[in-house]
């Protein structure tokens, strides 16, 4: 399978920006995703980006993709306590669209 | 419109018992998946069904069986539960580039 890796923890203060990083193995025609999981809940899709894009912005969320380094990041501007959750990076591949490969998740802790 | 519904939400089994986790979706999607989530390991694919009538193994299929009963329903069966199957199980369905997840089933095998 594909390898998707993330750091396990991130702690920020309320109002600061959070940057969550992810690395992935290279495949053609790949979609890359960010999911959010709050305690006791399922996964909620935040945003996704196609591998031929460099950046995608959606309100407080900015996704940056560095294809050369196979690096994906999620920036959350003006982080709030409600953003505290686990964030999963995931990849799917056109040739195998039915399979998603998830990272281990980054637990974001937002301090008031 | 409930999306993806899983039952039960919680279950405790004794080693060797069997059970079936149920999943239903009302999104009229072809693809359905079963994942397990373990601490520090993200989600791992157990089985998936690309369309009604087909099922395929994922990364960690051992100890599980699945049935795609119809387009709406995809069940996961543990024939003889083991403590290593203690996990949170997620059902998902897929459309285009997006996957939609159920709320999860927290299973403990003692």
Coordinates of N, CA and C in Angstrom, one line a residue:
Chain A
X1 N 0.8 -1.2 0.0 CA 0.0 0.0 0.0 C 0.8 1.3 0.0
X2 N 0.2 2.4 -0.1 CA 0.9 3.7 0.0 C 1.2 4.0 1.4
X3 N 2.3 4.8 1.6 CA 2.6 5.3 2.9 C 2.3 6.8 3.0
X4 N 1.5 7.1 4.1 CA 1.2 8.5 4.4 C 1.6 8.7 5.8
X5 N 2.4 9.7 6.0 CA 3.0 9.9 7.3 C 2.7 11.3 7.8
X6 N 2.4 11.4 9.1 CA 2.1 12.7 9.8 C 2.8 12.7 11.2
X7 N 3.0 13.9 11.7 CA 3.5 14.0 13.1 C 2.2 13.7 14.0
X8 N 2.5 13.3 15.2 CA 1.4 12.8 16.0 C 0.7 13.9 16.8
X9 N 1.4 15.0 17.2 CA 0.8 16.0 18.0 C 1.2 17.4 17.6
X10 N 0.3 18.4 17.8 CA 0.6 19.8 17.6 C -0.2 20.5 18.7
X11 N 0.5 21.5 19.3 CA -0.2 22.3 20.3 C 0.0 23.8 19.9
X12 N -1.1 24.6 19.9 CA -1.0 26.0 19.6 C -1.9 26.8 20.5
X13 N -1.7 28.1 20.5 CA -2.5 28.9 21.3 C -3.7 29.5 20.5
X14 N -4.8 29.7 21.1 CA -5.9 30.2 20.4 C -5.6 31.5 19.7
X15 N -6.0 31.7 18.4 CA -5.7 32.9 17.7 C -4.5 32.7 16.8
X16 N -3.6 31.8 17.1 CA -2.4 31.5 16.3 C -2.8 30.7 15.1
X17 N -1.9 30.6 14.1 CA -2.1 29.7 13.0 C -1.5 28.3 13.3
X18 N -2.2 27.3 12.8 CA -1.7 25.9 13.0 C -1.3 25.4 11.6
X19 N -0.2 24.7 11.6 CA 0.2 24.0 10.3 C 0.4 22.6 10.6
X20 N -0.3 21.7 9.9 CA -0.3 20.3 10.1 C 0.4 19.7 8.8
X21 N 1.4 18.9 9.0 CA 2.1 18.4 7.8 C 1.9 17.0 7.5
X22 N 2.1 16.6 6.3 CA 1.9 15.2 5.8 C 2.8 14.9 4.7
X23 N 3.4 13.7 4.6 CA 4.2 13.3 3.5 C 3.5 12.0 2.9
X24 N 3.7 11.8 1.6 CA 3.0 10.7 1.0 C 3.9 10.1 -0.1
X25 N 3.6 8.9 -0.5 CA 4.4 8.3 -1.6 C 3.7 8.7 -2.9
X26 N 4.6 8.8 -3.9 CA 4.1 9.4 -5.2 C 3.3 8.4 -6.0
X27 N 2.3 8.9 -6.6 CA 1.4 8.2 -7.6 C 0.8 9.2 -8.6
X28 N 0.6 8.7 -9.7 CA 0.0 9.6 -10.7 C -1.5 9.8 -10.4
X29 N -2.0 10.9 -10.8 CA -3.4 11.3 -10.7 C -4.0 11.0 -9.3
X30 N -3.3 11.6 -8.3 CA -3.7 11.3 -6.9 C -4.5 12.5 -6.3
X31 N -5.5 12.1 -5.5 CA -6.2 13.1 -4.7 C -5.6 13.0 -3.3
X32 N -5.5 14.2 -2.6 CA -5.0 14.2 -1.3 C -6.1 15.0 -0.4
X33 N -6.3 14.4 0.8 CA -7.4 14.9 1.6 C -7.0 15.3 3.0
X34 N -7.8 16.1 3.6 CA -7.7 16.4 5.0 C -9.1 16.1 5.6
X35 N -9.0 15.2 6.6 CA -10.2 14.9 7.4 C -10.0 15.3 8.9
X36 N -11.1 15.7 9.5 CA -11.1 16.1 10.9 C -12.0 15.1 11.7
X37 N -11.4 14.6 12.8 CA -12.2 13.7 13.7 C -12.3 14.3 15.1
X38 N -13.4 14.6 15.5 CA -13.6 15.1 16.9 C -13.9 13.9 17.8
X39 N -13.7 14.0 19.1 CA -13.8 12.8 20.0 C -15.1 12.1 19.9
X40 N -15.0 10.8 19.7 CA -16.2 10.0 19.6 C -17.0 10.1 18.4
X41 N -16.5 10.8 17.4 CA -17.2 11.0 16.1 C -16.5 10.4 14.9
X42 N -17.2 10.3 13.8 CA -16.6 9.8 12.6 C -15.7 10.9 12.0
X43 N -15.2 10.6 10.8 CA -14.3 11.5 10.1 C -15.2 12.5 9.2
X44 N -14.8 13.7 9.3 CA -15.5 14.8 8.5 C -14.5 15.3 7.4
X45 N -14.9 15.3 6.2 CA -14.0 15.8 5.1 C -13.9 17.3 5.3
X46 N -12.7 17.8 5.4 CA -12.5 19.3 5.4 C -12.2 19.8 4.0
X47 N -11.3 19.2 3.3 CA -11.0 19.7 2.0 C -10.2 18.6 1.3
X48 N -10.0 18.8 0.0 CA -9.2 17.9 -0.8 C -8.6 18.7 -1.9
X49 N -7.5 18.1 -2.5 CA -6.8 18.8 -3.5 C -6.3 17.7 -4.5
X50 N -6.3 18.0 -5.8 CA -5.9 17.1 -6.8 C -4.4 17.4 -7.0
X51 N -3.7 16.3 -7.4 CA -2.2 16.4 -7.3 C -1.6 17.4 -8.4
X52 N -2.4 17.9 -9.3 CA -1.9 18.9 -10.2 C -2.1 20.3 -9.8
X53 N -2.6 20.5 -8.5 CA -2.7 21.8 -7.9 C -1.6 22.0 -6.9
X54 N -1.3 23.3 -6.7 CA -0.3 23.7 -5.7 C -1.0 24.2 -4.4
X55 N -2.1 24.8 -4.5 CA -2.7 25.4 -3.3 C -4.2 25.4 -3.5
X56 N -4.9 25.3 -2.3 CA -6.3 25.5 -2.3 C -6.7 26.2 -1.0
X57 N -7.5 27.2 -1.1 CA -7.9 28.0 0.1 C -9.4 27.9 0.2
X58 N -9.8 27.7 1.5 CA -11.3 27.7 1.8 C -11.5 28.3 3.1
X59 N -11.8 29.5 3.2 CA -12.1 30.3 4.4 C -10.8 30.2 5.3
X60 N -10.8 29.6 6.4 CA -9.6 29.7 7.3 C -8.6 28.6 6.9
X61 N -9.0 27.7 6.0 CA -8.1 26.6 5.7 C -7.3 26.9 4.4
X62 N -6.0 26.6 4.4 CA -5.2 26.6 3.2 C -4.4 25.3 3.1
X63 N -4.6 24.7 2.0 CA -3.8 23.5 1.7 C -2.7 23.8 0.7
X64 N -1.5 23.4 1.0 CA -0.3 23.6 0.2 C 0.2 22.2 -0.2
X65 N 0.5 22.1 -1.5 CA 1.0 20.8 -2.0 C 2.4 21.1 -2.7
X66 N 3.4 20.4 -2.2 CA 4.7 20.4 -2.8 C 5.0 19.1 -3.4
X67 N 4.7 19.0 -4.7 CA 4.8 17.7 -5.4 C 6.2 17.1 -5.5
X68 N 7.2 18.1 -5.6 CA 8.6 17.6 -5.6 C 9.0 16.9 -4.4
X69 N 8.6 17.4 -3.2 CA 8.9 16.8 -1.9 C 7.9 15.9 -1.4
X70 N 6.7 15.7 -2.2 CA 5.6 14.9 -1.8 C 5.1 15.3 -0.4
X71 N 4.9 16.6 -0.2 CA 4.6 17.1 1.1 C 3.3 17.9 1.0
X72 N 2.4 17.6 1.9 CA 1.1 18.3 1.9 C 1.0 19.0 3.3
X73 N 0.4 20.2 3.3 CA 0.2 20.8 4.6 C -1.2 21.4 4.7
X74 N -1.7 21.5 5.9 CA -3.0 22.1 6.2 C -2.7 23.3 7.1
X75 N -3.0 24.5 6.7 CA -2.9 25.6 7.6 C -4.3 26.1 8.0
X76 N -4.4 26.2 9.3 CA -5.7 26.8 9.9 C -5.4 28.1 10.5
X77 N -6.0 29.2 9.9 CA -5.7 30.5 10.4 C -6.6 30.8 11.6
X78 N -6.1 31.7 12.5 CA -6.9 32.1 13.7 C -7.6 30.8 14.4
X79 N -6.7 29.9 14.8 CA -7.1 28.7 15.4 C -8.0 28.9 16.6
X80 N -9.1 28.2 16.7 CA -10.0 28.3 17.8 C -10.0 27.0 18.6
X81 N -10.5 27.1 19.8 CA -10.6 25.9 20.7 C -11.4 24.8 20.0
X82 N -12.4 25.2 19.3 CA -13.3 24.2 18.5 C -12.5 23.5 17.4
X83 N -11.3 23.9 17.1 CA -10.5 23.2 16.1 C -9.8 22.1 16.7
X84 N -9.8 21.9 18.0 CA -9.1 20.8 18.7 C -9.7 19.5 18.2
X85 N -8.9 18.7 17.6 CA -9.4 17.4 17.1 C -8.2 16.6 16.5
X86 N -8.4 15.5 15.9 CA -7.4 14.8 15.2 C -7.6 15.0 13.7
X87 N -6.5 15.4 13.1 CA -6.6 15.7 11.6 C -5.8 14.6 10.9
X88 N -6.5 14.0 9.9 CA -6.0 12.9 9.1 C -5.7 13.4 7.7
X89 N -4.5 13.1 7.2 CA -4.2 13.2 5.8 C -4.5 11.9 5.1
X90 N -5.0 11.9 3.9 CA -5.3 10.7 3.2 C -5.1 10.9 1.7
X91 N -4.8 9.8 1.1 CA -4.5 9.8 -0.3 C -5.4 8.7 -1.0
X92 N -5.8 9.0 -2.2 CA -6.4 8.0 -3.1 C -5.8 8.1 -4.5
X93 N -5.8 7.1 -5.2 CA -5.0 7.0 -6.4 C -6.0 6.6 -7.6
X94 N -5.9 7.3 -8.7 CA -6.8 7.1 -9.8 C -6.9 5.6 -10.2
X95 N -5.7 5.0 -10.2 CA -5.7 3.6 -10.7 C -6.4 2.7 -9.7
X96 N -6.6 3.1 -8.5 CA -7.1 2.3 -7.4 C -8.1 3.1 -6.6
X97 N -9.0 3.8 -7.3 CA -9.8 4.8 -6.7 C -10.6 4.4 -5.5
X98 N -10.8 3.1 -5.4 CA -11.6 2.6 -4.3 C -10.9 2.5 -2.9
X99 N -9.6 2.8 -2.9 CA -8.8 2.6 -1.7 C -8.3 4.0 -1.3
X100 N -8.5 4.3 0.0 CA -8.0 5.4 0.6 C -6.9 5.0 1.6
X101 N -5.8 5.7 1.6 CA -4.7 5.4 2.5 C -4.5 6.6 3.4
X102 N -4.6 6.3 4.7 CA -4.7 7.3 5.7 C -3.4 7.4 6.5
X103 N -3.0 8.6 6.9 CA -1.9 8.8 7.9 C -2.4 8.4 9.3
X104 N -1.5 8.5 10.2 CA -1.9 8.1 11.6 C -2.6 9.1 12.3
X105 N -2.7 10.3 11.8 CA -3.5 11.4 12.4 C -2.6 12.3 13.3
X106 N -2.9 13.6 13.3 CA -2.2 14.6 14.1 C -3.2 15.2 15.1
X107 N -2.9 15.0 16.3 CA -3.8 15.5 17.4 C -3.5 17.0 17.6
X108 N -4.4 17.9 17.3 CA -4.2 19.3 17.5 C -4.9 19.7 18.8
X109 N -4.1 20.3 19.7 CA -4.6 20.8 20.9 C -4.5 22.3 20.9
X110 N -5.6 23.0 21.1 CA -5.6 24.5 21.0 C -5.8 25.0 22.5
X111 N -4.9 25.7 23.0 CA -4.9 26.2 24.3 C -5.6 27.6 24.3
X112 N -6.5 27.8 25.3 CA -7.1 29.2 25.3 C -6.2 30.3 25.8
Chain B
X1 N -32.3 12.4 5.4 CA -31.1 11.9 4.7 C -30.0 11.7 5.8
X2 N -29.8 10.4 6.2 CA -28.9 10.1 7.3 C -27.5 9.9 6.8
X3 N -27.2 9.7 5.5 CA -25.9 9.5 5.0 C -25.5 8.0 5.2
X4 N -24.5 7.8 6.1 CA -24.0 6.5 6.4 C -24.3 6.1 7.9
X5 N -25.0 5.1 8.1 CA -25.5 4.7 9.4 C -24.9 3.4 9.8
X6 N -24.2 3.3 11.0 CA -23.7 2.1 11.5 C -24.4 1.6 12.8
X7 N -24.5 0.3 12.9 CA -25.0 -0.2 14.2 C -24.3 -1.5 14.5
X8 N -24.0 -1.8 15.8 CA -24.3 -0.9 16.9 C -23.2 0.2 17.1
X9 N -23.4 1.1 18.0 CA -22.3 2.1 18.3 C -21.3 1.6 19.2
X10 N -21.7 0.7 20.1 CA -20.7 0.1 21.1 C -21.0 -1.4 21.2
X11 N -20.0 -2.2 21.4 CA -20.2 -3.6 21.6 C -19.0 -4.2 22.4
X12 N -19.3 -5.1 23.4 CA -18.3 -5.8 24.1 C -18.6 -7.3 23.8
X13 N -17.5 -8.0 23.3 CA -17.6 -9.4 23.0 C -16.6 -10.2 23.9
X14 N -16.9 -11.4 24.1 CA -15.9 -12.3 24.7 C -15.2 -13.0 23.6
X15 N -13.9 -13.3 23.9 CA -13.1 -14.0 22.9 C -13.8 -15.3 22.4
X16 N -13.9 -15.4 21.0 CA -14.5 -16.5 20.4 C -16.0 -16.3 20.0
X17 N -16.6 -15.2 20.5 CA -17.9 -14.9 20.1 C -17.9 -14.4 18.7
X18 N -19.1 -14.4 18.0 CA -19.2 -13.8 16.7 C -20.2 -12.7 16.7
X19 N -20.1 -11.8 15.8 CA -21.0 -10.7 15.6 C -20.9 -10.1 14.3
X20 N -22.0 -9.4 13.9 CA -22.0 -8.7 12.6 C -22.2 -7.2 12.8
X21 N -21.4 -6.4 12.2 CA -21.5 -5.0 12.2 C -22.3 -4.6 11.0
X22 N -23.3 -3.7 11.2 CA -24.1 -3.4 10.0 C -23.8 -2.0 9.6
X23 N -24.0 -1.8 8.3 CA -23.8 -0.4 7.7 C -24.8 -0.2 6.6
X24 N -25.4 0.9 6.6 CA -26.4 1.2 5.5 C -26.1 2.7 5.1
X25 N -26.3 2.9 3.7 CA -26.1 4.3 3.2 C -27.3 4.6 2.3
X26 N -27.7 5.8 2.4 CA -28.9 6.3 1.6 C -28.4 7.3 0.6
X27 N -27.2 7.2 0.2 CA -26.6 8.2 -0.8 C -26.6 7.6 -2.2
X28 N -27.0 6.4 -2.4 CA -27.1 5.7 -3.7 C -25.7 5.6 -4.3
X29 N -24.7 5.4 -3.4 CA -23.3 5.2 -4.0 C -23.0 3.8 -4.3
X30 N -22.1 3.6 -5.2 CA -21.8 2.2 -5.5 C -20.8 1.6 -4.6
X31 N -19.8 2.4 -4.2 CA -18.7 1.8 -3.4 C -18.9 2.0 -1.9
X32 N -18.6 0.9 -1.1 CA -18.7 0.9 0.3 C -17.4 0.3 0.9
X33 N -17.0 0.7 2.1 CA -15.8 0.3 2.7 C -15.9 0.0 4.2
X34 N -15.1 -0.9 4.7 CA -14.9 -1.1 6.1 C -13.5 -0.8 6.5
X35 N -13.3 0.1 7.5 CA -12.0 0.4 8.0 C -12.0 0.1 9.5
X36 N -10.8 -0.1 10.0 CA -10.6 -0.1 11.5 C -9.6 0.9 11.9
X37 N -9.8 1.5 13.0 CA -9.0 2.6 13.5 C -8.4 2.2 14.8
X38 N -7.1 2.2 14.9 CA -6.3 1.9 16.1 C -5.4 3.1 16.4
X39 N -5.2 3.3 17.7 CA -4.4 4.4 18.1 C -3.0 4.5 17.4
X40 N -2.7 5.6 16.9 CA -1.4 5.8 16.3 C -1.2 5.1 14.9
X41 N -2.3 4.5 14.4 CA -2.2 3.8 13.1 C -3.1 4.3 12.1
X42 N -3.8 5.3 12.3 CA -4.8 5.8 11.3 C -5.9 4.8 11.0
X43 N -6.4 4.9 9.8 CA -7.4 4.0 9.4 C -6.8 2.9 8.4
X44 N -7.2 1.7 8.6 CA -6.7 0.6 7.7 C -7.9 0.0 7.1
X45 N -7.8 -0.3 5.8 CA -8.9 -0.8 5.1 C -9.0 -2.3 5.3
X46 N -10.2 -2.8 5.7 CA -10.4 -4.2 5.9 C -10.9 -4.9 4.7
X47 N -12.0 -4.4 4.2 CA -12.7 -4.9 2.9 C -13.4 -3.8 2.3
X48 N -13.6 -3.9 1.0 CA -14.4 -2.9 0.3 C -15.2 -3.6 -0.8
X49 N -16.2 -2.9 -1.2 CA -17.1 -3.4 -2.2 C -17.3 -2.2 -3.3
X50 N -16.8 -2.5 -4.4 CA -16.8 -1.4 -5.5 C -18.2 -1.3 -6.0
X51 N -19.0 -2.3 -6.0 CA -20.4 -2.2 -6.5 C -21.1 -3.4 -5.9
X52 N -22.4 -3.3 -6.0 CA -23.3 -4.4 -5.5 C -22.9 -5.7 -6.1
X53 N -22.7 -6.7 -5.3 CA -22.4 -8.0 -5.8 C -20.9 -8.3 -5.8
X54 N -20.0 -7.3 -5.5 CA -18.6 -7.5 -5.5 C -18.0 -7.1 -4.2
X55 N -17.0 -7.9 -3.7 CA -16.2 -7.5 -2.5 C -14.8 -7.9 -2.7
X56 N -13.9 -7.1 -2.1 CA -12.5 -7.3 -2.2 C -11.8 -7.1 -0.9
X57 N -10.6 -7.7 -0.7 CA -9.9 -7.6 0.5 C -9.1 -6.3 0.4
X58 N -8.9 -5.7 1.6 CA -8.1 -4.5 1.8 C -6.8 -4.9 2.4
X59 N -6.3 -4.0 3.3 CA -4.9 -4.3 3.9 C -5.0 -5.3 5.0
X60 N -6.1 -5.4 5.8 CA -6.1 -6.2 7.0 C -7.4 -7.1 7.0
X61 N -7.6 -8.0 6.1 CA -8.8 -8.7 6.0 C -8.9 -9.9 6.9
X62 N -7.8 -10.4 7.5 CA -7.8 -11.6 8.2 C -8.7 -11.6 9.5
X63 N -9.6 -12.5 9.6 CA -10.5 -12.6 10.8 C -11.8 -12.0 10.5
X64 N -12.0 -11.5 9.3 CA -13.3 -10.8 8.9 C -13.9 -11.4 7.7
X65 N -15.2 -11.3 7.6 CA -15.9 -11.5 6.3 C -16.9 -10.4 6.1
X66 N -17.3 -10.2 4.8 CA -18.2 -9.1 4.5 C -19.3 -9.7 3.6
X67 N -20.4 -9.0 3.6 CA -21.5 -9.2 2.7 C -22.1 -7.9 2.1
X68 N -22.1 -7.8 0.8 CA -22.8 -6.7 0.2 C -24.2 -7.1 -0.1
X69 N -25.1 -6.9 0.8 CA -26.5 -7.4 0.8 C -27.3 -6.8 -0.4
X70 N -27.1 -5.6 -0.6 CA -27.7 -4.8 -1.7 C -27.0 -3.5 -1.9
X71 N -27.5 -2.6 -2.7 CA -26.7 -1.4 -2.9 C -26.5 -0.6 -1.6
X72 N -27.5 -0.7 -0.7 CA -27.5 0.1 0.5 C -26.7 -0.4 1.6
X73 N -26.6 -1.7 1.7 CA -26.1 -2.4 2.9 C -24.8 -3.2 2.7
X74 N -23.9 -3.0 3.7 CA -22.6 -3.7 3.6 C -22.2 -4.1 5.0
X75 N -22.2 -5.4 5.3 CA -22.0 -5.8 6.7 C -20.6 -6.5 6.9
X76 N -20.1 -6.4 8.1 CA -18.8 -6.9 8.4 C -19.0 -7.9 9.5
X77 N -18.5 -9.1 9.3 CA -18.7 -10.2 10.3 C -17.4 -10.7 10.9
X78 N -17.4 -10.8 12.2 CA -16.3 -11.4 13.0 C -16.8 -12.8 13.4
X79 N -16.2 -13.8 12.9 CA -16.7 -15.2 13.1 C -16.3 -15.7 14.5
X80 N -15.1 -15.3 14.9 CA -14.5 -15.7 16.2 C -13.6 -14.6 16.7
X81 N -14.3 -13.7 17.5 CA -13.6 -12.5 17.9 C -12.3 -12.8 18.7
X82 N -11.3 -12.0 18.5 CA -10.1 -12.0 19.2 C -9.8 -10.7 19.8
X83 N -9.0 -10.6 20.9 CA -8.7 -9.3 21.5 C -8.0 -8.4 20.6
X84 N -7.3 -8.9 19.6 CA -6.6 -8.0 18.6 C -7.6 -7.3 17.7
X85 N -8.8 -7.7 17.8 CA -9.9 -7.0 16.9 C -10.6 -5.9 17.7
X86 N -10.1 -5.7 18.9 CA -10.6 -4.5 19.7 C -10.2 -3.3 18.9
X87 N -11.1 -2.4 18.5 CA -10.8 -1.3 17.6 C -12.1 -0.5 17.5
X88 N -12.0 0.6 16.7 CA -13.1 1.4 16.3 C -13.3 1.1 14.8
X89 N -14.5 0.7 14.4 CA -14.7 0.3 13.0 C -15.6 1.4 12.3
X90 N -15.1 1.7 11.2 CA -15.8 2.8 10.4 C -16.3 2.2 9.0
X91 N -17.5 2.4 8.7 CA -18.0 2.2 7.4 C -17.9 3.5 6.6
X92 N -17.7 3.4 5.3 CA -17.6 4.6 4.5 C -18.2 4.3 3.1
X93 N -18.7 5.3 2.4 CA -19.1 5.2 1.1 C -18.4 6.3 0.3
X94 N -18.4 6.2 -1.0 CA -17.5 7.0 -1.8 C -18.2 7.5 -3.1
X95 N -18.0 8.8 -3.4 CA -18.5 9.3 -4.6 C -17.5 10.3 -5.2
X96 N -17.1 10.1 -6.4 CA -16.1 11.0 -7.0 C -14.8 10.9 -6.1
X97 N -14.3 12.1 -5.7 CA -13.1 12.1 -4.9 C -13.4 12.1 -3.4
X98 N -14.6 12.0 -3.0 CA -15.0 12.1 -1.6 C -15.5 10.8 -0.9
X99 N -15.0 10.6 0.3 CA -15.5 9.5 1.1 C -16.4 10.0 2.2
X100 N -17.4 9.3 2.6 CA -18.3 9.8 3.6 C -18.4 8.7 4.7
X101 N -18.1 9.0 5.9 CA -18.0 8.0 7.0 C -19.2 8.0 7.9
X102 N -19.4 6.8 8.4 CA -20.4 6.6 9.5 C -19.7 7.1 10.8
X103 N -20.5 7.0 11.9 CA -20.0 7.5 13.2 C -19.1 6.5 13.9
X104 N -19.1 5.3 13.4 CA -18.1 4.3 14.0 C -18.8 3.4 15.0
X105 N -18.2 2.2 15.1 CA -18.6 1.2 16.1 C -17.4 0.9 17.0
X106 N -17.5 1.1 18.3 CA -16.4 0.8 19.2 C -16.6 -0.6 19.7
X107 N -15.7 -1.4 19.3 CA -15.8 -2.9 19.7 C -14.6 -3.2 20.6
X108 N -15.0 -3.8 21.8 CA -14.0 -4.3 22.7 C -14.2 -5.8 22.8
X109 N -13.1 -6.6 22.7 CA -13.1 -8.0 22.8 C -12.3 -8.4 24.0
X110 N -12.9 -9.0 25.0 CA -12.2 -9.3 26.3 C -12.0 -10.8 26.4

